[in-house]
């Protein structure tokens, strides 16, 4: 599946754009049937998957029910990603398939949502003749009106980026959910301007969601049986919400604490952290609460200070390593994972070696690894030359993947004999006689079912075996 640009294990859905998009559906949340149906596929980051649940909620309000069968849909939506060229190619392929469905069922509407809609705007309507709707990430409230426009035969387009929209009041329709873990979006957009990245252009300026609406969503999820929430943002450490009534400001550490206090039985995770912004205050908050998971996704991108500067990451190798040391000092049990880009503009072999060495020093439990893909309009595309050959990019990527496999294997082997608290998420992929669940460090553990255990419960599991991707264990009596 990842022959060209592989990630390590595919444990997480994020940036898994080569994967068939997830189809969302959850029976108990269906509105009255008999009306119109929508089908939605999502690609890209967790934020996109979370957005699809907002879209589903908006559509349910106006009488649309979700369907898993594209052939039954009156409205086919594809929530898209622009992060690498490949992500966009995957979406174009899917649009070809939807074209065929449309020719069999005239009147079916096809809509492109998300980052590609934002990046390509009206051009998408010209390039993809059978697309009826183009809706950017801040315009989902307008979907019902845009659908009406398209039904009347006009094209529906809204790619307006907002400075305020956080969809704070919308209760997402939990689609295709395991009923145990859920995402909560806490902020939107990104102000960082990493030179390789399209996100500031597709998702607009950074804005933080009302802290009380976040706590209310977590409380509601817990009441409905959920036992883990992941707080999502492009850069959660810069979360900052000012209460308009009191003027008091809530930062990320404070928000984390508020959500952790919803219930000790509700686990809290978050993603993504930025090395320049993650504070000791956040680390100490994590240390104080057992239910805040000891896992930090801290993308390094490169281990070389010159490349980091060209990437406009605003930290250098030393700064990053200092943050890693702070994490292991304050949270000795914490696992750290990363995103890595190989073959960025002008990267030399020596500089690539710095990436390999920082991976060892940080001892990542896992990484998402990519070769550099130039994105039109980004600072790197405008100011730097994409001059590392594809062959070198891919070879360096293979070095990085090989090393990460070794590190993950070693990291997991070190867990053999240890007992972890695991939140049961459901049956393992392999067998319905086994459960899978994660420990605090976000490692997937598979173990044989024992009578009486159910998804959503915590169980102590002793690890017996480990591969580079999974731990195998038994329930501790
Ligand atoms: N090329 C390759 N990888 C990229 N990423 C973001 N933009 C690019 C690009 N142009 C990677 C980064 C980021 C992750 C979500 O995707 O590693 O952290
Ligand atoms: Fe893809 Fe980035 Fe948009 Fe997420 S924010 S969908 S990763 S381009």
GROMACS .gro file of C-alpha atoms and ligand atoms in nm:
model
  503
    1UNK     CA    1   0.000   0.000   0.000
    2UNK     CA    2   0.288   0.236   0.077
    3UNK     CA    3   0.532   0.124  -0.190
    4UNK     CA    4   0.601   0.477  -0.299
    5UNK     CA    5   0.591   0.685   0.011
    6UNK     CA    6   0.536   0.455   0.302
    7UNK     CA    7   0.448   0.525   0.661
    8UNK     CA    8   0.561   0.284   0.925
    9UNK     CA    9   0.263   0.099   1.058
   10UNK     CA   10  -0.058   0.268   0.963
   11UNK     CA   11  -0.173   0.250   1.326
   12UNK     CA   12  -0.315   0.598   1.307
   13UNK     CA   13  -0.540   0.725   1.033
   14UNK     CA   14  -0.365   1.057   1.000
   15UNK     CA   15  -0.205   1.132   0.664
   16UNK     CA   16  -0.298   0.786   0.549
   17UNK     CA   17  -0.410   0.928   0.220
   18UNK     CA   18  -0.325   0.626   0.009
   19UNK     CA   19  -0.577   0.431   0.210
   20UNK     CA   20  -0.929   0.395   0.083
   21UNK     CA   21  -1.123   0.677   0.247
   22UNK     CA   22  -1.324   0.587   0.549
   23UNK     CA   23  -1.697   0.560   0.500
   24UNK     CA   24  -1.893   0.702   0.782
   25UNK     CA   25  -2.207   0.553   0.921
   26UNK     CA   26  -2.370   0.500   1.255
   27UNK     CA   27  -2.714   0.351   1.272
   28UNK     CA   28  -2.839   0.492   1.602
   29UNK     CA   29  -2.779   0.851   1.491
   30UNK     CA   30  -2.975   0.828   1.167
   31UNK     CA   31  -3.249   1.081   1.120
   32UNK     CA   32  -3.588   0.956   0.998
   33UNK     CA   33  -3.522   0.760   0.682
   34UNK     CA   34  -3.716   0.779   0.361
   35UNK     CA   35  -3.552   1.106   0.262
   36UNK     CA   36  -3.229   1.184   0.087
   37UNK     CA   37  -2.898   1.012   0.152
   38UNK     CA   38  -2.539   1.128   0.158
   39UNK     CA   39  -2.222   0.925   0.126
   40UNK     CA   40  -1.893   1.069   0.254
   41UNK     CA   41  -1.532   0.958   0.219
   42UNK     CA   42  -1.249   1.126   0.408
   43UNK     CA   43  -0.878   1.151   0.337
   44UNK     CA   44  -0.588   1.316   0.515
   45UNK     CA   45  -0.545   1.412   0.876
   46UNK     CA   46  -0.759   1.340   1.180
   47UNK     CA   47  -0.889   1.694   1.156
   48UNK     CA   48  -1.049   1.604   0.824
   49UNK     CA   49  -1.215   1.296   0.970
   50UNK     CA   50  -1.340   1.511   1.254
   51UNK     CA   51  -1.471   1.770   1.005
   52UNK     CA   52  -1.667   1.501   0.823
   53UNK     CA   53  -1.859   1.441   1.146
   54UNK     CA   54  -1.947   1.812   1.156
   55UNK     CA   55  -2.059   1.794   0.792
   56UNK     CA   56  -2.272   1.488   0.873
   57UNK     CA   57  -2.436   1.674   1.159
   58UNK     CA   58  -2.515   1.975   0.938
   59UNK     CA   59  -2.665   1.751   0.670
   60UNK     CA   60  -2.866   1.545   0.921
   61UNK     CA   61  -3.027   1.871   1.039
   62UNK     CA   62  -3.176   1.918   0.694
   63UNK     CA   63  -3.296   1.559   0.662
   64UNK     CA   64  -3.008   1.379   0.493
   65UNK     CA   65  -2.924   1.031   0.623
   66UNK     CA   66  -2.579   0.877   0.585
   67UNK     CA   67  -2.538   0.573   0.367
   68UNK     CA   68  -2.251   0.333   0.318
   69UNK     CA   69  -2.356   0.253  -0.035
   70UNK     CA   70  -2.241   0.507  -0.286
   71UNK     CA   71  -2.503   0.376  -0.533
   72UNK     CA   72  -2.782   0.478  -0.295
   73UNK     CA   73  -2.655   0.830  -0.239
   74UNK     CA   74  -2.823   1.147  -0.363
   75UNK     CA   75  -2.515   1.338  -0.253
   76UNK     CA   76  -2.160   1.202  -0.274
   77UNK     CA   77  -1.900   1.396  -0.075
   78UNK     CA   78  -1.525   1.356  -0.066
   79UNK     CA   79  -1.336   1.535   0.210
   80UNK     CA   80  -0.994   1.591   0.061
   81UNK     CA   81  -0.629   1.650   0.152
   82UNK     CA   82  -0.367   1.854  -0.032
   83UNK     CA   83  -0.064   1.789   0.183
   84UNK     CA   84   0.129   1.596  -0.082
   85UNK     CA   85   0.075   1.555  -0.453
   86UNK     CA   86  -0.010   1.192  -0.402
   87UNK     CA   87  -0.300   1.276  -0.174
   88UNK     CA   88  -0.454   1.484  -0.451
   89UNK     CA   89  -0.399   1.212  -0.712
   90UNK     CA   90  -0.585   0.964  -0.494
   91UNK     CA   91  -0.882   1.199  -0.476
   92UNK     CA   92  -0.886   1.254  -0.852
   93UNK     CA   93  -0.899   0.877  -0.900
   94UNK     CA   94  -1.197   0.854  -0.669
   95UNK     CA   95  -1.370   1.134  -0.860
   96UNK     CA   96  -1.339   0.923  -1.178
   97UNK     CA   97  -1.526   0.643  -0.999
   98UNK     CA   98  -1.794   0.883  -0.877
   99UNK     CA   99  -1.834   1.008  -1.235
  100UNK     CA  100  -1.935   0.657  -1.333
  101UNK     CA  101  -2.187   0.635  -1.049
  102UNK     CA  102  -2.327   0.968  -1.161
  103UNK     CA  103  -2.368   0.858  -1.519
  104UNK     CA  104  -2.565   0.555  -1.397
  105UNK     CA  105  -2.776   0.768  -1.164
  106UNK     CA  106  -2.834   1.112  -1.316
  107UNK     CA  107  -2.925   1.373  -1.057
  108UNK     CA  108  -2.668   1.249  -0.806
  109UNK     CA  109  -2.461   1.541  -0.680
  110UNK     CA  110  -2.086   1.516  -0.624
  111UNK     CA  111  -1.913   1.755  -0.385
  112UNK     CA  112  -1.547   1.815  -0.305
  113UNK     CA  113  -1.484   1.933   0.051
  114UNK     CA  114  -1.175   2.024   0.248
  115UNK     CA  115  -0.823   2.122   0.155
  116UNK     CA  116  -0.832   2.047  -0.219
  117UNK     CA  117  -1.153   2.246  -0.251
  118UNK     CA  118  -0.976   2.536  -0.086
  119UNK     CA  119  -0.655   2.505  -0.285
  120UNK     CA  120  -0.808   2.465  -0.629
  121UNK     CA  121  -1.134   2.656  -0.582
  122UNK     CA  122  -1.330   2.720  -0.906
  123UNK     CA  123  -1.052   2.552  -1.106
  124UNK     CA  124  -1.175   2.223  -0.966
  125UNK     CA  125  -1.514   2.277  -1.132
  126UNK     CA  126  -1.340   2.325  -1.467
  127UNK     CA  127  -1.098   2.036  -1.428
  128UNK     CA  128  -1.347   1.788  -1.289
  129UNK     CA  129  -1.649   1.848  -1.506
  130UNK     CA  130  -1.890   1.643  -1.301
  131UNK     CA  131  -1.820   1.806  -0.966
  132UNK     CA  132  -2.126   2.004  -0.854
  133UNK     CA  133  -2.008   2.143  -0.521
  134UNK     CA  134  -1.679   2.283  -0.399
  135UNK     CA  135  -1.680   2.365  -0.028
  136UNK     CA  136  -1.380   2.480   0.177
  137UNK     CA  137  -1.317   2.384   0.542
  138UNK     CA  138  -1.476   2.698   0.688
  139UNK     CA  139  -1.792   2.691   0.475
  140UNK     CA  140  -1.968   2.375   0.588
  141UNK     CA  141  -2.261   2.563   0.743
  142UNK     CA  142  -2.342   2.674   0.391
  143UNK     CA  143  -2.370   2.317   0.260
  144UNK     CA  144  -2.752   2.290   0.269
  145UNK     CA  145  -2.785   2.612   0.066
  146UNK     CA  146  -2.514   2.502  -0.177
  147UNK     CA  147  -2.688   2.168  -0.226
  148UNK     CA  148  -3.009   2.356  -0.317
  149UNK     CA  149  -2.815   2.567  -0.566
  150UNK     CA  150  -2.669   2.255  -0.724
  151UNK     CA  151  -3.009   2.087  -0.736
  152UNK     CA  152  -3.130   2.381  -0.943
  153UNK     CA  153  -2.851   2.310  -1.189
  154UNK     CA  154  -2.595   2.574  -1.085
  155UNK     CA  155  -2.257   2.500  -0.935
  156UNK     CA  156  -2.237   2.543  -0.557
  157UNK     CA  157  -1.909   2.695  -0.442
  158UNK     CA  158  -1.799   2.850  -0.113
  159UNK     CA  159  -1.431   2.859  -0.026
  160UNK     CA  160  -1.445   3.157   0.206
  161UNK     CA  161  -1.191   3.122   0.488
  162UNK     CA  162  -1.306   3.260   0.820
  163UNK     CA  163  -1.117   3.415   1.113
  164UNK     CA  164  -1.385   3.305   1.358
  165UNK     CA  165  -1.548   2.979   1.251
  166UNK     CA  166  -1.482   2.694   1.495
  167UNK     CA  167  -1.816   2.508   1.462
  168UNK     CA  168  -1.820   2.529   1.844
  169UNK     CA  169  -2.197   2.486   1.873
  170UNK     CA  170  -2.225   2.189   1.637
  171UNK     CA  171  -2.247   1.849   1.796
  172UNK     CA  172  -2.066   1.617   1.555
  173UNK     CA  173  -2.251   1.312   1.431
  174UNK     CA  174  -2.015   1.032   1.541
  175UNK     CA  175  -1.981   0.831   1.225
  176UNK     CA  176  -1.835   0.485   1.193
  177UNK     CA  177  -1.744   0.509   1.559
  178UNK     CA  178  -1.621   0.230   1.788
  179UNK     CA  179  -1.821   0.400   2.067
  180UNK     CA  180  -1.506   0.420   2.283
  181UNK     CA  181  -1.269   0.678   2.132
  182UNK     CA  182  -1.354   1.011   1.970
  183UNK     CA  183  -1.187   1.323   1.835
  184UNK     CA  184  -1.264   1.673   1.956
  185UNK     CA  185  -1.150   1.961   1.743
  186UNK     CA  186  -1.016   2.240   1.970
  187UNK     CA  187  -0.884   2.485   1.713
  188UNK     CA  188  -0.869   2.542   1.339
  189UNK     CA  189  -0.617   2.678   1.094
  190UNK     CA  190  -0.246   2.734   1.135
  191UNK     CA  191  -0.027   3.045   1.163
  192UNK     CA  192   0.311   2.873   1.154
  193UNK     CA  193   0.404   2.900   0.789
  194UNK     CA  194   0.640   2.602   0.767
  195UNK     CA  195   0.782   2.662   0.421
  196UNK     CA  196   0.685   2.317   0.281
  197UNK     CA  197   0.326   2.322   0.401
  198UNK     CA  198   0.001   2.400   0.225
  199UNK     CA  199  -0.211   2.400   0.541
  200UNK     CA  200  -0.199   2.774   0.621
  201UNK     CA  201  -0.340   2.831   0.270
  202UNK     CA  202  -0.609   2.563   0.283
  203UNK     CA  203  -0.722   2.602   0.643
  204UNK     CA  204  -0.659   2.968   0.705
  205UNK     CA  205  -0.567   3.156   1.019
  206UNK     CA  206  -0.542   2.993   1.355
  207UNK     CA  207  -0.838   3.030   1.592
  208UNK     CA  208  -0.924   2.854   1.917
  209UNK     CA  209  -1.260   2.714   2.011
  210UNK     CA  210  -1.456   2.811   2.323
  211UNK     CA  211  -1.307   2.605   2.610
  212UNK     CA  212  -1.648   2.544   2.769
  213UNK     CA  213  -1.788   2.398   2.447
  214UNK     CA  214  -1.489   2.160   2.439
  215UNK     CA  215  -1.549   2.049   2.798
  216UNK     CA  216  -1.922   2.011   2.723
  217UNK     CA  217  -1.845   1.790   2.423
  218UNK     CA  218  -1.608   1.573   2.632
  219UNK     CA  219  -1.868   1.546   2.910
  220UNK     CA  220  -2.136   1.447   2.662
  221UNK     CA  221  -1.910   1.183   2.505
  222UNK     CA  222  -1.830   1.040   2.847
  223UNK     CA  223  -2.201   1.027   2.933
  224UNK     CA  224  -2.257   0.833   2.611
  225UNK     CA  225  -2.002   0.567   2.703
  226UNK     CA  226  -1.689   0.704   2.535
  227UNK     CA  227  -1.371   0.658   2.736
  228UNK     CA  228  -1.108   0.843   2.535
  229UNK     CA  229  -1.097   1.180   2.362
  230UNK     CA  230  -0.821   1.318   2.141
  231UNK     CA  231  -0.801   1.697   2.132
  232UNK     CA  232  -0.716   1.799   1.778
  233UNK     CA  233  -0.543   2.100   1.629
  234UNK     CA  234  -0.262   2.173   1.383
  235UNK     CA  235  -0.063   2.313   1.675
  236UNK     CA  236  -0.241   2.243   2.003
  237UNK     CA  237   0.025   2.416   2.212
  238UNK     CA  238  -0.077   2.752   2.076
  239UNK     CA  239  -0.438   2.702   2.187
  240UNK     CA  240  -0.551   3.027   2.346
  241UNK     CA  241  -0.912   3.117   2.410
  242UNK     CA  242  -1.024   3.441   2.567
  243UNK     CA  243  -1.351   3.430   2.754
  244UNK     CA  244  -1.542   3.725   2.605
  245UNK     CA  245  -1.735   3.779   2.930
  246UNK     CA  246  -1.448   3.782   3.179
  247UNK     CA  247  -1.148   3.847   2.958
  248UNK     CA  248  -0.975   3.544   3.119
  249UNK     CA  249  -0.749   3.350   2.886
  250UNK     CA  250  -0.733   2.969   2.878
  251UNK     CA  251  -0.408   2.822   2.745
  252UNK     CA  252  -0.349   2.464   2.631
  253UNK     CA  253  -0.221   2.336   2.966
  254UNK     CA  254  -0.530   2.477   3.135
  255UNK     CA  255  -0.763   2.332   2.873
  256UNK     CA  256  -0.596   1.993   2.911
  257UNK     CA  257  -0.656   2.009   3.285
  258UNK     CA  258  -1.021   2.108   3.238
  259UNK     CA  259  -1.082   1.812   3.007
  260UNK     CA  260  -0.888   1.573   3.234
  261UNK     CA  261  -1.121   1.674   3.518
  262UNK     CA  262  -1.435   1.569   3.328
  263UNK     CA  263  -1.388   1.220   3.470
  264UNK     CA  264  -1.084   1.019   3.583
  265UNK     CA  265  -1.216   0.734   3.364
  266UNK     CA  266  -1.198   0.947   3.050
  267UNK     CA  267  -0.857   0.933   2.886
  268UNK     CA  268  -0.729   1.245   2.719
  269UNK     CA  269  -0.491   1.256   2.423
  270UNK     CA  270  -0.390   1.542   2.198
  271UNK     CA  271  -0.229   1.605   1.861
  272UNK     CA  272  -0.026   1.774   1.719
  273UNK     CA  273   0.239   1.941   1.937
  274UNK     CA  274   0.489   2.188   1.796
  275UNK     CA  275   0.844   2.169   1.933
  276UNK     CA  276   0.872   2.546   1.950
  277UNK     CA  277   0.559   2.580   2.165
  278UNK     CA  278   0.532   2.278   2.393
  279UNK     CA  279   0.580   2.410   2.747
  280UNK     CA  280   0.690   2.254   3.074
  281UNK     CA  281   0.350   2.363   3.207
  282UNK     CA  282   0.187   2.116   2.964
  283UNK     CA  283   0.431   1.842   3.068
  284UNK     CA  284   0.363   1.903   3.439
  285UNK     CA  285  -0.012   1.898   3.375
  286UNK     CA  286   0.033   1.561   3.203
  287UNK     CA  287   0.235   1.434   3.500
  288UNK     CA  288  -0.039   1.538   3.746
  289UNK     CA  289  -0.321   1.349   3.574
  290UNK     CA  290  -0.313   0.973   3.527
  291UNK     CA  291  -0.584   1.000   3.262
  292UNK     CA  292  -0.377   1.226   3.035
  293UNK     CA  293  -0.197   0.978   2.813
  294UNK     CA  294   0.181   0.973   2.822
  295UNK     CA  295   0.234   1.012   2.454
  296UNK     CA  296   0.342   1.313   2.253
  297UNK     CA  297   0.346   1.347   1.877
  298UNK     CA  298   0.628   1.598   1.830
  299UNK     CA  299   0.716   1.625   1.459
  300UNK     CA  300   1.084   1.706   1.406
  301UNK     CA  301   1.072   1.714   1.021
  302UNK     CA  302   1.454   1.724   1.001
  303UNK     CA  303   1.742   1.676   1.244
  304UNK     CA  304   1.959   1.941   1.083
  305UNK     CA  305   1.950   2.305   1.194
  306UNK     CA  306   2.015   2.454   0.850
  307UNK     CA  307   1.730   2.254   0.696
  308UNK     CA  308   1.505   2.339   0.990
  309UNK     CA  309   1.571   2.705   0.922
  310UNK     CA  310   1.488   2.664   0.552
  311UNK     CA  311   1.172   2.486   0.660
  312UNK     CA  312   1.093   2.786   0.883
  313UNK     CA  313   1.032   2.558   1.178
  314UNK     CA  314   1.170   2.829   1.415
  315UNK     CA  315   1.365   2.585   1.632
  316UNK     CA  316   1.699   2.417   1.581
  317UNK     CA  317   1.837   2.072   1.659
  318UNK     CA  318   1.952   2.176   2.008
  319UNK     CA  319   1.616   2.327   2.099
  320UNK     CA  320   1.437   2.013   1.985
  321UNK     CA  321   1.668   1.786   2.183
  322UNK     CA  322   1.624   2.004   2.492
  323UNK     CA  323   1.244   1.961   2.463
  324UNK     CA  324   1.289   1.584   2.428
  325UNK     CA  325   1.506   1.578   2.741
  326UNK     CA  326   1.242   1.783   2.928
  327UNK     CA  327   0.974   1.531   2.827
  328UNK     CA  328   1.173   1.231   2.947
  329UNK     CA  329   1.273   1.415   3.267
  330UNK     CA  330   0.920   1.521   3.364
  331UNK     CA  331   0.744   1.217   3.215
  332UNK     CA  332   0.985   0.922   3.227
  333UNK     CA  333   0.717   0.686   3.090
  334UNK     CA  334   0.628   0.903   2.792
  335UNK     CA  335   0.652   0.781   2.431
  336UNK     CA  336   0.737   1.031   2.159
  337UNK     CA  337   0.654   1.000   1.789
  338UNK     CA  338   0.745   1.217   1.494
  339UNK     CA  339   0.689   1.328   1.135
  340UNK     CA  340   0.993   1.330   0.910
  341UNK     CA  341   1.052   1.470   0.562
  342UNK     CA  342   1.347   1.348   0.355
  343UNK     CA  343   1.510   1.529   0.064
  344UNK     CA  344   1.391   1.881   0.140
  345UNK     CA  345   1.539   2.151  -0.084
  346UNK     CA  346   1.921   2.143  -0.087
  347UNK     CA  347   1.950   1.873   0.183
  348UNK     CA  348   2.293   1.704   0.168
  349UNK     CA  349   2.382   1.348   0.267
  350UNK     CA  350   2.545   1.478   0.587
  351UNK     CA  351   2.235   1.673   0.676
  352UNK     CA  352   2.027   1.361   0.614
  353UNK     CA  353   2.256   1.178   0.862
  354UNK     CA  354   2.155   1.440   1.122
  355UNK     CA  355   1.794   1.331   1.079
  356UNK     CA  356   1.893   0.969   1.142
  357UNK     CA  357   2.090   1.063   1.452
  358UNK     CA  358   1.813   1.277   1.601
  359UNK     CA  359   1.572   0.985   1.557
  360UNK     CA  360   1.802   0.771   1.771
  361UNK     CA  361   1.849   1.043   2.031
  362UNK     CA  362   1.476   1.106   2.060
  363UNK     CA  363   1.407   0.731   2.062
  364UNK     CA  364   1.080   0.761   1.873
  365UNK     CA  365   0.825   0.488   1.932
  366UNK     CA  366   0.698   0.550   1.580
  367UNK     CA  367   0.712   0.803   1.297
  368UNK     CA  368   0.522   0.914   0.990
  369UNK     CA  369   0.779   0.945   0.715
  370UNK     CA  370   0.761   1.116   0.376
  371UNK     CA  371   0.979   1.239   0.100
  372UNK     CA  372   0.944   1.606   0.016
  373UNK     CA  373   0.665   1.690  -0.228
  374UNK     CA  374   0.664   2.047  -0.353
  375UNK     CA  375   0.325   2.215  -0.314
  376UNK     CA  376   0.235   2.506  -0.541
  377UNK     CA  377   0.215   2.844  -0.370
  378UNK     CA  378   0.403   2.748  -0.054
  379UNK     CA  379   0.705   2.956   0.056
  380UNK     CA  380   0.938   2.669  -0.039
  381UNK     CA  381   0.788   2.645  -0.389
  382UNK     CA  382   0.827   3.020  -0.435
  383UNK     CA  383   1.174   3.071  -0.287
  384UNK     CA  384   1.365   2.743  -0.287
  385UNK     CA  385   1.463   2.492  -0.553
  386UNK     CA  386   1.334   2.137  -0.526
  387UNK     CA  387   1.677   2.008  -0.622
  388UNK     CA  388   1.718   1.674  -0.447
  389UNK     CA  389   1.661   1.399  -0.703
  390UNK     CA  390   1.362   1.171  -0.660
  391UNK     CA  391   1.603   0.881  -0.634
  392UNK     CA  392   1.789   1.042  -0.341
  393UNK     CA  393   1.464   1.143  -0.171
  394UNK     CA  394   1.339   0.786  -0.188
  395UNK     CA  395   1.668   0.633  -0.078
  396UNK     CA  396   1.683   0.864   0.223
  397UNK     CA  397   1.324   0.780   0.301
  398UNK     CA  398   1.416   0.412   0.299
  399UNK     CA  399   1.703   0.486   0.545
  400UNK     CA  400   1.461   0.664   0.774
  401UNK     CA  401   1.201   0.387   0.754
  402UNK     CA  402   1.460   0.117   0.818
  403UNK     CA  403   1.590   0.300   1.123
  404UNK     CA  404   1.241   0.371   1.258
  405UNK     CA  405   1.153   0.004   1.223
  406UNK     CA  406   1.455  -0.083   1.435
  407UNK     CA  407   1.373   0.184   1.692
  408UNK     CA  408   1.008   0.074   1.712
  409UNK     CA  409   1.112  -0.287   1.749
  410UNK     CA  410   1.354  -0.199   2.029
  411UNK     CA  411   1.099   0.030   2.196
  412UNK     CA  412   0.839  -0.247   2.188
  413UNK     CA  413   1.077  -0.522   2.297
  414UNK     CA  414   1.153  -0.315   2.606
  415UNK     CA  415   0.785  -0.351   2.703
  416UNK     CA  416   0.799  -0.731   2.726
  417UNK     CA  417   0.720  -0.835   3.081
  418UNK     CA  418   0.558  -0.501   3.168
  419UNK     CA  419   0.192  -0.465   3.261
  420UNK     CA  420  -0.013  -0.180   3.114
  421UNK     CA  421  -0.360  -0.043   3.162
  422UNK     CA  422  -0.532  -0.091   2.827
  423UNK     CA  423  -0.857   0.064   2.710
  424UNK     CA  424  -1.040  -0.201   2.506
  425UNK     CA  425  -1.141  -0.061   2.166
  426UNK     CA  426  -1.286  -0.374   2.004
  427UNK     CA  427  -1.198  -0.699   1.830
  428UNK     CA  428  -0.847  -0.732   1.691
  429UNK     CA  429  -0.813  -0.725   1.313
  430UNK     CA  430  -0.699  -1.084   1.309
  431UNK     CA  431  -0.957  -1.260   1.519
  432UNK     CA  432  -1.285  -1.206   1.703
  433UNK     CA  433  -1.140  -1.411   1.987
  434UNK     CA  434  -0.894  -1.132   2.062
  435UNK     CA  435  -0.939  -0.773   2.175
  436UNK     CA  436  -0.726  -0.478   2.080
  437UNK     CA  437  -0.668  -0.166   2.279
  438UNK     CA  438  -0.403   0.093   2.349
  439UNK     CA  439  -0.187   0.168   2.646
  440UNK     CA  440  -0.119   0.520   2.763
  441UNK     CA  441   0.184   0.538   2.529
  442UNK     CA  442  -0.049   0.483   2.232
  443UNK     CA  443   0.081   0.136   2.158
  444UNK     CA  444  -0.169  -0.113   2.027
  445UNK     CA  445  -0.187  -0.428   2.240
  446UNK     CA  446  -0.367  -0.743   2.124
  447UNK     CA  447  -0.473  -1.004   2.379
  448UNK     CA  448  -0.711  -1.304   2.406
  449UNK     CA  449  -1.061  -1.219   2.528
  450UNK     CA  450  -1.155  -1.328   2.876
  451UNK     CA  451  -1.518  -1.372   2.989
  452UNK     CA  452  -1.702  -1.059   3.098
  453UNK     CA  453  -1.474  -0.803   2.930
  454UNK     CA  454  -1.624  -0.546   2.693
  455UNK     CA  455  -1.501  -0.264   2.468
  456UNK     CA  456  -1.485   0.060   2.667
  457UNK     CA  457  -1.346  -0.114   2.976
  458UNK     CA  458  -0.997  -0.081   3.118
  459UNK     CA  459  -0.798  -0.395   3.172
  460UNK     CA  460  -0.446  -0.471   3.289
  461UNK     CA  461  -0.249  -0.657   3.024
  462UNK     CA  462   0.096  -0.812   3.059
  463UNK     CA  463   0.307  -0.799   2.744
  464UNK     CA  464   0.450  -1.132   2.628
  465UNK     CA  465   0.567  -1.059   2.273
  466UNK     CA  466   0.637  -0.759   2.053
  467UNK     CA  467   0.687  -0.678   1.686
  468UNK     CA  468   0.780  -0.336   1.554
  469UNK     CA  469   0.408  -0.255   1.517
  470UNK     CA  470   0.214  -0.437   1.791
  471UNK     CA  471   0.240  -0.577   2.141
  472UNK     CA  472   0.085  -0.913   2.227
  473UNK     CA  473  -0.019  -0.986   2.582
  474UNK     CA  474  -0.248  -1.155   2.832
  475UNK     CA  475  -0.496  -1.016   3.081
  476UNK     CA  476  -0.344  -0.997   3.426
  477UNK     CA  477  -0.564  -1.168   3.682
  478LIG     N1  478   0.598   1.716   0.148
  478LIG     C1  479   0.615   1.606   0.227
  478LIG     N2  480   0.561   1.596   0.349
  478LIG     C2  481   0.490   1.699   0.396
  478LIG     N3  482   0.428   1.718   0.513
  478LIG     C3  483   0.367   1.838   0.509
  478LIG     N4  484   0.390   1.900   0.392
  478LIG     C4  485   0.468   1.815   0.320
  478LIG     C5  486   0.525   1.822   0.190
  478LIG     N5  487   0.509   1.928   0.113
  478LIG     C6  488   0.432   1.623   0.622
  478LIG     C7  489   0.496   1.684   0.747
  478LIG     C8  490   0.378   1.709   0.835
  478LIG     C9  491   0.287   1.597   0.799
  478LIG    C10  492   0.145   1.617   0.839
  478LIG     O1  493   0.300   1.586   0.660
  478LIG     O2  494   0.583   1.590   0.803
  478LIG     O3  495   0.411   1.710   0.974
  479LIG    FE1  496  -0.428   1.729   0.452
  479LIG    FE2  497  -0.317   1.918   0.595
  479LIG    FE3  498  -0.557   1.959   0.499
  479LIG    FE4  499  -0.520   1.782   0.696
  479LIG     S1  500  -0.489   2.004   0.706
  479LIG     S2  501  -0.641   1.751   0.517
  479LIG     S3  502  -0.318   1.698   0.641
  479LIG     S4  503  -0.368   1.934   0.385
   0.00000   0.00000   0.00000
